[in-house]
mmCIF file of C-alpha atoms in Angstrom:
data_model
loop_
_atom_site.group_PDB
_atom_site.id
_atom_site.type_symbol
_atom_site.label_atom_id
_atom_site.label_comp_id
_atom_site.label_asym_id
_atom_site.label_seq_id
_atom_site.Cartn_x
_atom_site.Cartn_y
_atom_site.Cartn_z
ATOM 1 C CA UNK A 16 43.071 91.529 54.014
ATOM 2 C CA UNK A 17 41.145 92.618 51.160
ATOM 3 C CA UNK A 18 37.776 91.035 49.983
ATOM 4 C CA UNK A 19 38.084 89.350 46.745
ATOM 5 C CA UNK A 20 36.450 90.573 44.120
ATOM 6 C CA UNK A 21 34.490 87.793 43.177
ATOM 7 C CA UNK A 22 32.820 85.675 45.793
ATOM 8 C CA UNK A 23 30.840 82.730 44.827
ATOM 9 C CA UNK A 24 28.841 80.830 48.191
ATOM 10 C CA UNK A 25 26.676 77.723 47.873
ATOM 11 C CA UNK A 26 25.901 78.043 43.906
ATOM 12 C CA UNK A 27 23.924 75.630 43.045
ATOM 13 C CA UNK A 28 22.558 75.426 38.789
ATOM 14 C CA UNK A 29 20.404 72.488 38.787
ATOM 15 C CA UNK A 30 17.766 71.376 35.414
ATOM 16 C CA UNK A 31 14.846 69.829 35.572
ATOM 17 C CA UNK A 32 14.350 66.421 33.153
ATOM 18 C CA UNK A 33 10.759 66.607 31.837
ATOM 19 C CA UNK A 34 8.894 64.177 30.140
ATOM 20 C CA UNK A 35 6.107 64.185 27.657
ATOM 21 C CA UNK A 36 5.424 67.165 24.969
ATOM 22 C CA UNK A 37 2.252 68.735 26.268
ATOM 23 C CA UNK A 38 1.853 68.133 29.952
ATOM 24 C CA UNK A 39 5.011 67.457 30.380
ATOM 25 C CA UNK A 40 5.954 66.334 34.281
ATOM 26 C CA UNK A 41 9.148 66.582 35.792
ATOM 27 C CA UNK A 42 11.109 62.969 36.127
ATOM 28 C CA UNK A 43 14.308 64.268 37.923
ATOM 29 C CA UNK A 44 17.073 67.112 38.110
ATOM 30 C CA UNK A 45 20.406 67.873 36.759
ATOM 31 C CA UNK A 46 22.422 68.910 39.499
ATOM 32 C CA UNK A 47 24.984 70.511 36.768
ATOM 33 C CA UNK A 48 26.516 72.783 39.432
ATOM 34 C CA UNK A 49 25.826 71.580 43.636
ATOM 35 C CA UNK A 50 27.040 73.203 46.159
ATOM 36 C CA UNK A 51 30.458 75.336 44.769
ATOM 37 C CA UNK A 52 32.497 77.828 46.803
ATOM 38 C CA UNK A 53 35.057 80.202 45.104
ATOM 39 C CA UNK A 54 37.281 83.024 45.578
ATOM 40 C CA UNK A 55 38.889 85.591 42.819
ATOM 41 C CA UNK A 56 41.581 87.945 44.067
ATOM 42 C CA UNK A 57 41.395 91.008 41.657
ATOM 43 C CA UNK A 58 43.825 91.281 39.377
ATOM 44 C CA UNK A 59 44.540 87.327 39.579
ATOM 45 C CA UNK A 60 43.510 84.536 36.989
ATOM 46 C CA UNK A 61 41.636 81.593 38.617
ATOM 47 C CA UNK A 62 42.130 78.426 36.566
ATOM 48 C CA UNK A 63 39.100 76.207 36.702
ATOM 49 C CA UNK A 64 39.973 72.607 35.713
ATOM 50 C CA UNK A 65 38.200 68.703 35.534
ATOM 51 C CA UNK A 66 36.936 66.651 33.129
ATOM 52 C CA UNK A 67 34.275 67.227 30.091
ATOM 53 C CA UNK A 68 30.749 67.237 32.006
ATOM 54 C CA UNK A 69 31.775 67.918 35.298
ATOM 55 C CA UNK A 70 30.005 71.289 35.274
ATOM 56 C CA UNK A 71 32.694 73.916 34.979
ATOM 57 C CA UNK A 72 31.352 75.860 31.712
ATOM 58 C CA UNK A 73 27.570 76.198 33.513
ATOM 59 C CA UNK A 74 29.272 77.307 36.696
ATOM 60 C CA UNK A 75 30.684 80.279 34.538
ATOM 61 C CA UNK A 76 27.885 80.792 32.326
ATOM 62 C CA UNK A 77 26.113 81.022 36.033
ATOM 63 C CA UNK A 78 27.547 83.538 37.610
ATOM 64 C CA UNK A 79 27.458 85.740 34.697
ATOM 65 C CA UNK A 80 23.788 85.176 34.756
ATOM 66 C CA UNK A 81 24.089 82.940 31.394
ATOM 67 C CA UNK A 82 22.811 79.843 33.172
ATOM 68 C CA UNK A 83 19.918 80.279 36.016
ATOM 69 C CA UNK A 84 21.031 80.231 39.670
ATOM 70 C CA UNK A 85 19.321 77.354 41.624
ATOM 71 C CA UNK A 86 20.550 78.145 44.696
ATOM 72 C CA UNK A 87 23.805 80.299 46.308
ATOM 73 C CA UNK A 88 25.328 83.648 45.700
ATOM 74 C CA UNK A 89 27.916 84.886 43.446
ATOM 75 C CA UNK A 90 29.041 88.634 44.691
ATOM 76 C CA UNK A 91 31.050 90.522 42.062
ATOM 77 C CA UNK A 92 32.657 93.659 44.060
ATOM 78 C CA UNK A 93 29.635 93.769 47.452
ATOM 79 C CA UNK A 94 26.973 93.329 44.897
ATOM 80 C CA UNK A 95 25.295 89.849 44.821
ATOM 81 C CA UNK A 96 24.832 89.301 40.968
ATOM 82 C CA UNK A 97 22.676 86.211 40.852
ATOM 83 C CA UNK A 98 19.559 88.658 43.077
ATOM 84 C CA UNK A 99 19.877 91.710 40.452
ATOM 85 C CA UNK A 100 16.508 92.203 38.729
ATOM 86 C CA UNK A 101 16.958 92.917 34.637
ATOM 87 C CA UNK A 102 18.246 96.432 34.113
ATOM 88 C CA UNK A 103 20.575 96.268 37.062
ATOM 89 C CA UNK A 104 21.853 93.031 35.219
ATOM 90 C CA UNK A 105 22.500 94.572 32.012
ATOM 91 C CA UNK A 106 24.369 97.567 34.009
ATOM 92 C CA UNK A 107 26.692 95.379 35.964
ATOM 93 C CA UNK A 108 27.590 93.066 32.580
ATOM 94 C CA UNK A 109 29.874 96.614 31.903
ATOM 95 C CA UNK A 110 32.240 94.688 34.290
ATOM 96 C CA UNK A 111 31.947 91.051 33.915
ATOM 97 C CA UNK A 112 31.872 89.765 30.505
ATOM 98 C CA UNK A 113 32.890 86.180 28.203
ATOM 99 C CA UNK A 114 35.110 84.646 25.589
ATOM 100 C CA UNK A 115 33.819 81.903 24.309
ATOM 101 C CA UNK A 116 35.068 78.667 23.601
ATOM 102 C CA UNK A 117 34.281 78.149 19.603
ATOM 103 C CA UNK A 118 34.491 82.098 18.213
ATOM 104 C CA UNK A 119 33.319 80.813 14.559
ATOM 105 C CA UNK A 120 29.998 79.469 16.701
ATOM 106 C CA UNK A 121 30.368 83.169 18.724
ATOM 107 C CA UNK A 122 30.851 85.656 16.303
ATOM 108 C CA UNK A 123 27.769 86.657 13.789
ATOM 109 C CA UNK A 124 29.045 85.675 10.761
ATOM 110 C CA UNK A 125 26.392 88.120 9.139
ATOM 111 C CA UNK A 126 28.173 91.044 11.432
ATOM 112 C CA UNK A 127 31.764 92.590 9.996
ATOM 113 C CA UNK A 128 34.222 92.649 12.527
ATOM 114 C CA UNK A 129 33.386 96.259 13.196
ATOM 115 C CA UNK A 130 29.706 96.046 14.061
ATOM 116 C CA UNK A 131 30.801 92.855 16.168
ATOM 117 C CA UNK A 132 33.009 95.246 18.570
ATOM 118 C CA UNK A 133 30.603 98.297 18.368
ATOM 119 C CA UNK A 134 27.386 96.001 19.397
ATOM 120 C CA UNK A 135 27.975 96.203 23.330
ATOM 121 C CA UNK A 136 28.849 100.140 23.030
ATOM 122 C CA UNK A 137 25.386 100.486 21.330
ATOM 123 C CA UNK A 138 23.733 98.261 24.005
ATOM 124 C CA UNK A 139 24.833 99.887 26.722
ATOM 125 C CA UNK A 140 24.702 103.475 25.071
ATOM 126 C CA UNK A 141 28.133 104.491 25.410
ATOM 127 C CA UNK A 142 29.320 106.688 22.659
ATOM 128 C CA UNK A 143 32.181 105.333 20.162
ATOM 129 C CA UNK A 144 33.711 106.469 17.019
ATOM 130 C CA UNK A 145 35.808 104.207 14.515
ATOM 131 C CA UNK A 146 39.221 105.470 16.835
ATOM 132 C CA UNK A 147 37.699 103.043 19.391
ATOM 133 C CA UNK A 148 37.517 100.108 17.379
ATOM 134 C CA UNK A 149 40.890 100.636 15.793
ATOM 135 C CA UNK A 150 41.776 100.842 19.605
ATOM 136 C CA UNK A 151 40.414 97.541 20.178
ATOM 137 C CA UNK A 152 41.821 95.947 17.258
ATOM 138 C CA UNK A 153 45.242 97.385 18.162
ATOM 139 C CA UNK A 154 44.671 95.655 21.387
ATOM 140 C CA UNK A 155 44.572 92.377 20.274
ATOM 141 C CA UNK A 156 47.262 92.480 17.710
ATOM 142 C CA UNK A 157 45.442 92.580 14.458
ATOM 143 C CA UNK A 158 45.241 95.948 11.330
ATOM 144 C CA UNK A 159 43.036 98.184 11.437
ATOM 145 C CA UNK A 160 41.917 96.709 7.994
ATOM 146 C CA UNK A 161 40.586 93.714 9.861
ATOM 147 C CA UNK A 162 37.360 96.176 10.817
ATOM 148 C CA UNK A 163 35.454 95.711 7.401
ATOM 149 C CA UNK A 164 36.116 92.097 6.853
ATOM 150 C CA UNK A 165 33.716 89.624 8.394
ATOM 151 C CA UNK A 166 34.662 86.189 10.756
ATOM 152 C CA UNK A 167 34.963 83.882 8.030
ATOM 153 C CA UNK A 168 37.720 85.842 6.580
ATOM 154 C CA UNK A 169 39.799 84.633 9.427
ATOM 155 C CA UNK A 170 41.350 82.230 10.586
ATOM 156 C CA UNK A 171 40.355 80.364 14.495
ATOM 157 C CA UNK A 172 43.510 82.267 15.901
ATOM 158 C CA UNK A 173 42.635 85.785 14.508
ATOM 159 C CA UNK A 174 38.573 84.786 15.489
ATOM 160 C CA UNK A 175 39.106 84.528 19.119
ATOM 161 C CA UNK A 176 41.531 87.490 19.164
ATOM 162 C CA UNK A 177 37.880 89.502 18.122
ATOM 163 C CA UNK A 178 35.970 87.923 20.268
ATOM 164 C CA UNK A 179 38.371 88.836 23.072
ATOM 165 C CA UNK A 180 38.315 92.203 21.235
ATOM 166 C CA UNK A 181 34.627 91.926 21.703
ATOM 167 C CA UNK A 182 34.997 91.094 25.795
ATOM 168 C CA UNK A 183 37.369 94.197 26.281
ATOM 169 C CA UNK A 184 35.409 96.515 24.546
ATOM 170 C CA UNK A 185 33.218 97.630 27.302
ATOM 171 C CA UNK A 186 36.192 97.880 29.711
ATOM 172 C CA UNK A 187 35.463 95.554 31.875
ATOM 173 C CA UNK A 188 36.990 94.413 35.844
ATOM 174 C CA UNK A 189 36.230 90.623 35.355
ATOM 175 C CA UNK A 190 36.801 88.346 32.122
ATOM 176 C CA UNK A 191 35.398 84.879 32.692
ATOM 177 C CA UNK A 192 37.307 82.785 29.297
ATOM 178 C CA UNK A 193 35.629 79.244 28.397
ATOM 179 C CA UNK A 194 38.411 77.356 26.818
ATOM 180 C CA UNK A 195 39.689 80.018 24.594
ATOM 181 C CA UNK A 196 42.279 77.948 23.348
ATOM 182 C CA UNK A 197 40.260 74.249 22.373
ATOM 183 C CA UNK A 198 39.219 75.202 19.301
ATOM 184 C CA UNK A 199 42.810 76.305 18.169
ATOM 185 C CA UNK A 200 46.061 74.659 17.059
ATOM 186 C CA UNK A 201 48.367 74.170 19.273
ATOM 187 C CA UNK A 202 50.978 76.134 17.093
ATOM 188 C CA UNK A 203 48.505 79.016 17.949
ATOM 189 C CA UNK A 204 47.096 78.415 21.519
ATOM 190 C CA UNK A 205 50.710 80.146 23.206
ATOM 191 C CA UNK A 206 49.991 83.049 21.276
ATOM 192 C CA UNK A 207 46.030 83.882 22.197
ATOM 193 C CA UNK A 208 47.402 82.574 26.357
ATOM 194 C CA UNK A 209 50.091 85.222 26.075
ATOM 195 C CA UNK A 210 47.187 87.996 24.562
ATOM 196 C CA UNK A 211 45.529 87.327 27.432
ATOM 197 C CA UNK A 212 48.347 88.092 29.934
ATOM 198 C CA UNK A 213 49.271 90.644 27.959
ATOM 199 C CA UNK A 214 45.829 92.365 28.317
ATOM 200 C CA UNK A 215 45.341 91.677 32.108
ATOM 201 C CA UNK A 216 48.851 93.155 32.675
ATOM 202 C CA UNK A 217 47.536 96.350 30.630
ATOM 203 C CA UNK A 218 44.100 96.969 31.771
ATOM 204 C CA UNK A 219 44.209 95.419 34.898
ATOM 205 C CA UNK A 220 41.886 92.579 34.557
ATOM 206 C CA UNK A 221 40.738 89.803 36.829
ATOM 207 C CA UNK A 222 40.474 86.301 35.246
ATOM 208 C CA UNK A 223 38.481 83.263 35.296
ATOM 209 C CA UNK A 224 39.941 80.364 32.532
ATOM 210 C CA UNK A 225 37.755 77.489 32.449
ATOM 211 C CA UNK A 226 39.980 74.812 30.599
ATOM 212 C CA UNK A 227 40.416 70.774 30.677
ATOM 213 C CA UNK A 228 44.108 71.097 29.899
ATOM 214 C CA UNK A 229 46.310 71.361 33.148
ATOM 215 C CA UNK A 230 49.389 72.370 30.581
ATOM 216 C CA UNK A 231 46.977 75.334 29.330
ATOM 217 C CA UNK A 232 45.738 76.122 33.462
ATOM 218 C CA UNK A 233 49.539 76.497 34.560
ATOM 219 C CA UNK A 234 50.338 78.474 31.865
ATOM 220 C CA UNK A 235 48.416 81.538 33.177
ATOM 221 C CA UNK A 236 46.799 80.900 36.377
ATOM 222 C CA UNK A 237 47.601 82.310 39.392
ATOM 223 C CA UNK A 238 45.445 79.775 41.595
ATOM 224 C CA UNK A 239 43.288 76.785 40.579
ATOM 225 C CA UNK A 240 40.506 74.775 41.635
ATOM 226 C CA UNK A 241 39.746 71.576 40.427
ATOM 227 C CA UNK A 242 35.931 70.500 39.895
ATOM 228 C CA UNK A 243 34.825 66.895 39.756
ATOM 229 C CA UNK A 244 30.702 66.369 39.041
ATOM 230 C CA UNK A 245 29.229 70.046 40.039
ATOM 231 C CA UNK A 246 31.355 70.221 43.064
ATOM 232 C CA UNK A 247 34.845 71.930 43.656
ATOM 233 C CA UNK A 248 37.378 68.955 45.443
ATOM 234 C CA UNK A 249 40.621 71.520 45.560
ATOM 235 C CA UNK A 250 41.672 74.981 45.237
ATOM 236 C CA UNK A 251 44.860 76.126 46.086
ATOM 237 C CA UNK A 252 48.146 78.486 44.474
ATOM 238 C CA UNK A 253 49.053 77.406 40.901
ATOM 239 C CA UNK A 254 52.596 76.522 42.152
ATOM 240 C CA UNK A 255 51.025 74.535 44.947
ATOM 241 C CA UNK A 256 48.672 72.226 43.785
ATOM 242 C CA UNK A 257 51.115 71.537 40.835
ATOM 243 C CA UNK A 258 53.441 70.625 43.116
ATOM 244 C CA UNK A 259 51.884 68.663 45.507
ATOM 245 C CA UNK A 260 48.359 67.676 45.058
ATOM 246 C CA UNK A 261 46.384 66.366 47.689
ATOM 247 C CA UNK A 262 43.043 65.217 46.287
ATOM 248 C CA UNK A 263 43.079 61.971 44.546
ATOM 249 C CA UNK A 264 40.974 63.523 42.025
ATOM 250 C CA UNK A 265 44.063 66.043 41.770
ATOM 251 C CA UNK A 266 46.486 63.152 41.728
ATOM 252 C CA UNK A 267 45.008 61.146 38.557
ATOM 253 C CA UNK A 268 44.899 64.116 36.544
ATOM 254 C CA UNK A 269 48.059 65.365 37.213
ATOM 255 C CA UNK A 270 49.573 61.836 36.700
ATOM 256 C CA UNK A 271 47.995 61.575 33.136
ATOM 257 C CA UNK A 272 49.789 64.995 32.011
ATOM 258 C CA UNK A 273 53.218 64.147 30.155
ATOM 259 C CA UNK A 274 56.282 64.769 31.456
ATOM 260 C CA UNK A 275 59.229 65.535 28.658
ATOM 261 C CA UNK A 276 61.817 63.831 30.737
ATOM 262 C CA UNK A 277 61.617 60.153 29.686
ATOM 263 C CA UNK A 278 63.746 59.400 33.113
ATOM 264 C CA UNK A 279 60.729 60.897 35.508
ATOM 265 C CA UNK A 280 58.151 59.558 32.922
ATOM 266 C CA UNK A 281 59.305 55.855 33.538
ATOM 267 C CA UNK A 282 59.336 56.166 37.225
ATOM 268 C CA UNK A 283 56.403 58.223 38.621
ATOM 269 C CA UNK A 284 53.664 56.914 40.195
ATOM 270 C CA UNK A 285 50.786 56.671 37.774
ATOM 271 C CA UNK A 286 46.882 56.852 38.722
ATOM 272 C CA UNK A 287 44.399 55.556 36.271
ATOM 273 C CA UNK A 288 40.633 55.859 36.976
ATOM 274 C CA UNK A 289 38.560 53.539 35.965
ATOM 275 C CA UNK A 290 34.518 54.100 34.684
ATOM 276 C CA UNK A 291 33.561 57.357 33.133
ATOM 277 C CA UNK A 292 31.945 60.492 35.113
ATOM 278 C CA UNK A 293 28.675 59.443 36.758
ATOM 279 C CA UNK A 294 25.513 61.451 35.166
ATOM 280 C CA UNK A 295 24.851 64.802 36.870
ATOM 281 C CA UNK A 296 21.217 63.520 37.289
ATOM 282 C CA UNK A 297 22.148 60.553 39.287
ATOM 283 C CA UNK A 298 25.350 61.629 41.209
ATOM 284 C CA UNK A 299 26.602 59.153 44.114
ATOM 285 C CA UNK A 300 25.684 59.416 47.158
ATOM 286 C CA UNK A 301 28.522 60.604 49.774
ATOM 287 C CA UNK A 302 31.691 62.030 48.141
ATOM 288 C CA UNK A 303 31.138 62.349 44.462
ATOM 289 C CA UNK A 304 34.192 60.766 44.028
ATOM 290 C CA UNK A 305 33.914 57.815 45.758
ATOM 291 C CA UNK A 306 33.024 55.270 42.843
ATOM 292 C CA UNK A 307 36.748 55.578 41.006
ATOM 293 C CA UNK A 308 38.869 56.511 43.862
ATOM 294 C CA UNK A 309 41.736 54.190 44.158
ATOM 295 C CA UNK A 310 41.611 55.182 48.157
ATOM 296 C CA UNK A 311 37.967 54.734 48.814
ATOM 297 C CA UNK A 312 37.392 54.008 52.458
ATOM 298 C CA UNK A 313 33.790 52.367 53.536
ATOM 299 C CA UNK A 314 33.191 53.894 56.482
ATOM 300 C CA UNK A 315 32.424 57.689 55.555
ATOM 301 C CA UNK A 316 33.034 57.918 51.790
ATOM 302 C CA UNK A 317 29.876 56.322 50.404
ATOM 303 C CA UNK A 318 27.613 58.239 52.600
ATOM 304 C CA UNK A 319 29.056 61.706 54.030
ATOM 305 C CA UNK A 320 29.819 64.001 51.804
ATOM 306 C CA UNK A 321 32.982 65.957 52.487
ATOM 307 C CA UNK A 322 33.165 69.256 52.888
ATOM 308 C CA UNK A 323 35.915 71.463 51.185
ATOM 309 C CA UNK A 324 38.443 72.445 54.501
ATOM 310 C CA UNK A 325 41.665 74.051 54.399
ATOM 311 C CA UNK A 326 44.511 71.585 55.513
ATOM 312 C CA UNK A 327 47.555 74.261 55.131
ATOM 313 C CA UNK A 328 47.672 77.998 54.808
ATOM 314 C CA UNK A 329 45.931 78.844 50.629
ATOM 315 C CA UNK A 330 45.563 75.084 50.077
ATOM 316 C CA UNK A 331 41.617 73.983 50.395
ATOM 317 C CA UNK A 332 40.490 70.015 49.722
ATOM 318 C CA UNK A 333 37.499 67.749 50.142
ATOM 319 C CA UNK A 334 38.276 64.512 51.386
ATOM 320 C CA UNK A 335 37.998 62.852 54.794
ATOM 321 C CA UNK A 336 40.934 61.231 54.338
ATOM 322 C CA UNK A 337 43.610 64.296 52.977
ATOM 323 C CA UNK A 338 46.302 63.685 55.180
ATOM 324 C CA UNK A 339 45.954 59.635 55.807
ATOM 325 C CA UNK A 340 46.613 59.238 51.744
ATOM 326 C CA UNK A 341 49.281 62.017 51.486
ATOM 327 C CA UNK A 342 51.098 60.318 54.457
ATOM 328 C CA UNK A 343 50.899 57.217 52.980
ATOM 329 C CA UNK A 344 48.602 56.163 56.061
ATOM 330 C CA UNK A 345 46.139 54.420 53.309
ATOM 331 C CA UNK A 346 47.749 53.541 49.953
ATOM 332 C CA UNK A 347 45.877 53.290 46.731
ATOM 333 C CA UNK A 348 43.796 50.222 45.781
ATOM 334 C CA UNK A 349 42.991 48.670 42.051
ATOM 335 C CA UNK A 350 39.331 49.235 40.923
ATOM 336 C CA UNK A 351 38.322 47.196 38.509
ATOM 337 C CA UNK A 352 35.808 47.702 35.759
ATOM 338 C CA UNK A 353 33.828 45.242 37.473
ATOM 339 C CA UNK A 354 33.701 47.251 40.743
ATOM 340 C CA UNK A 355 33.516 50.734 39.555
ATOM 341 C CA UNK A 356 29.891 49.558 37.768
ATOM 342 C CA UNK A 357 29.071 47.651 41.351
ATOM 343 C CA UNK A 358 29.814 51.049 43.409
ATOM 344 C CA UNK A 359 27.898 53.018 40.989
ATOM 345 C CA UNK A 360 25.039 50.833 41.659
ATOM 346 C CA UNK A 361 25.780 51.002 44.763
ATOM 347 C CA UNK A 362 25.546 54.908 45.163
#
C-alpha cells in the first residue's frame, strides 16, 4: 500500500470573535474547521460535500495555507505543509494550487488573459515564452486569440476555463477546485466537469472538488466525504456512499437529490431536517449532529462526540449508532420545529 499523497490529521481552523475597535478583547471562537481527517490517493478526485457554512471551502483554503492552521497537519507528498516557514511555502505552491469558485471575482479584470497565466511563471521565476501560454490556452479549449483580450470579454464558462488555465500553469501534482461549477449555467457546468477530467487524465492530476451539489460530486469523484459543521461524518468510494449511505447526515442529503424516475420518486423514503446549521461559534455539544437527527438517541449523542471509525472495508462514519439505524434496530423519529430550537438550547 502506497501513502496517499495528501494526508490531512486533526486540522483544526478556528477564528477568534473580537469585540470593541481599539482594545478589542476576544468574546469567543469560530471553530470553522474542528477536528478533520482526510485521505487523497494520487491521481484520484476527492469530492468534498455538505451544506453552505459547514466549513468545507476554509478546510481547502487551509491546507493550501489560504486560511491559518489552528491545530493538525496536512502532509502533501512526506512534507507537512501547514509547519513550512514562507519561502518553503511559496516553493511547494508549484504543486498544490486553486480554482476558484466565482472567476469574474478571481481573475484581475485589469490583467489580459495573458499576463493572468504568465503571473505564477514570473513568481516563481520559471522562464516562459508566448508558446507556453498558447499551450495553456490550448489546454483548456479556448484560441490562441483569447491571450490579448481581458476577463470581461468572456463569458462565466470561458472565465473559469482561464482560471483553470491559471491553476495548470505551474504544472502542478494537486488541484484543490472550490465549486468551479456554481457560478455557471447548468447548460455549461458538464462542459468545465468534463475539462477537468479531461486534464487530470492528461497531466496526471490529483483532485480535491469542494461542491454542495451531490449530482456535480458523482459526476467526477472518485471518493467522497461528507462534512457537517467543521467536522467530516463519512468518507467512503463514490459508488459506495451513493449507494448505500450510512450516516443520517448522508441519508437526508441524498434523499433531497431528484430522482428522474417518477415511479422511485413516489416511493423512497424521504428525510427532511428540520432547523438550519447551528453557528460554528456555538456548535452542540456531543455529535454535531445531534440537534436535527431524526435518530437521535439520549444516552451518548448529546454528550460524546463520535469519532469517525471504519464499519466495512473503504467506508468510514461517525455515529454511535451506524449499524443499529442501517439495520433498522432504531428507526427515524419526527423533530419538530419546536424541538430542534429546544435541543439547540439544550447543546
Amino acid at each position: 500500500m502506497t501513502e496517499p499523497l495528501v494526508q490531512v490529521r486533526g486540522l483544526k481552523v478556528h477564528f477568534p470573535i473580537r469585540k470593541g475597535l481599539i482594545l478589542a478583547r476576544q468574546t469567543g471562537t469560530v471553530r470553522a474547521v474542528d477536528g478533520v481527517d482526510l485521505d487523497i490517493e494520487a491521481g484520484r478526485t476527492l469530492g468534498l460535500v455538505g451544506e453552505s457554512g459547514c466549513g468545507k471551502s476554509t478546510l481547502g483554503r487551509a491546507m493550501l495555507r489560504l486560511a491559518p492552521v489552528t491545530e493538525g497537519s496536512v502532509v502533501f507528498d512526506g512534507t507537512d505543509v501547514a509547519t513550512l516557514e514562507r519561502e518553503a511555502l511559496r516553493s511547494m505552491r508549484q504543486n498544490m494550487q486553486m480554482v476558484f469558485q466565482d472567476p469574474l471575482a478571481s481573475l484581475n479584470p485589469r490583467q489580459s488573459v495573458e499576463t493572468i497565466l504568465t503571473e505564477p511563471l514570473r513568481a516563481h521565476g520559471i522562464a516562459y515564452d508566448s508558446s507556453r501560454v498558447r499551450e495553456l490556452l490550448e489546454l483548456v479549449g479556448l484560441p490562441s486569440a483569447a491571450a490579448q483580450k481581458y476577463p470581461h470579454e468572456f463569458s462565466g464558462g470561458q472565465r473559469q476555463r482561464i482560471g483553470i488555465a491559471r491553476a495548470i500553469a505551474l504544472e502542478p501534482r494537486f488541484v484543490i477546485a472550490d465549486e468551479p461549477v456554481s457560478a455557471l449555467d447548468v447548460s455549461i457546468q458538464a462542459q468545465v466537469l468534463n475539462l477537468l477530467e479531461d486534464l487530470q487524465q492528461e497531466l496526471g492530476l490529483t483532485y480535491l472538488v469542494i461542491a454542495h451539489d451531490l449530482a456535480v460530486v458523482r459526476h467526477v469523484a472518485d471518493d467522497v466525504a461528507v462534512m457537517y459543521l467543521g467536522g467530516i461524518v463519512e468518507q467512503a468510494a463514490s459508488d459506495d456512499l451513493y449507494s448505500t449511505p450510512m450516516h443520517p447526515y448522508t441519508k437526508a442529503l441524498m434523499s433531497a437529490v431528484p430522482v428522474p424516475d417518477p415511479r422511485v420518486e413516489e416511493t423512497r423514503e424521504r428525510i427532511i431536517l428540520q432547523g438550519d446549521l447551528p453557528s460554528p461559534a456555538n456548535p452542540p455539544s456531543g455529535c454535531r449532529f445531534h440537534s436535527r437527527c431524526p435518530f437521535r438517541q439520549e444516552t451518548r449523542c448529546d454528550d460524546e462526540r463520535p469519532e469517525l471509525v471504519e464499519v466495512r472495508p473503504g467506508h468510514t462514519v461517525a455515529c454511535h449508532w451506524v449499524e443499529e439505524i442501517n439495520s433498522g434496530q432504531i428507526r427515524p423519529h419526527e423533530l419538530t420545529p419546536d424541538t430542534v430550537v429546544q435541543l439547540e438550547g439544550h447543546s
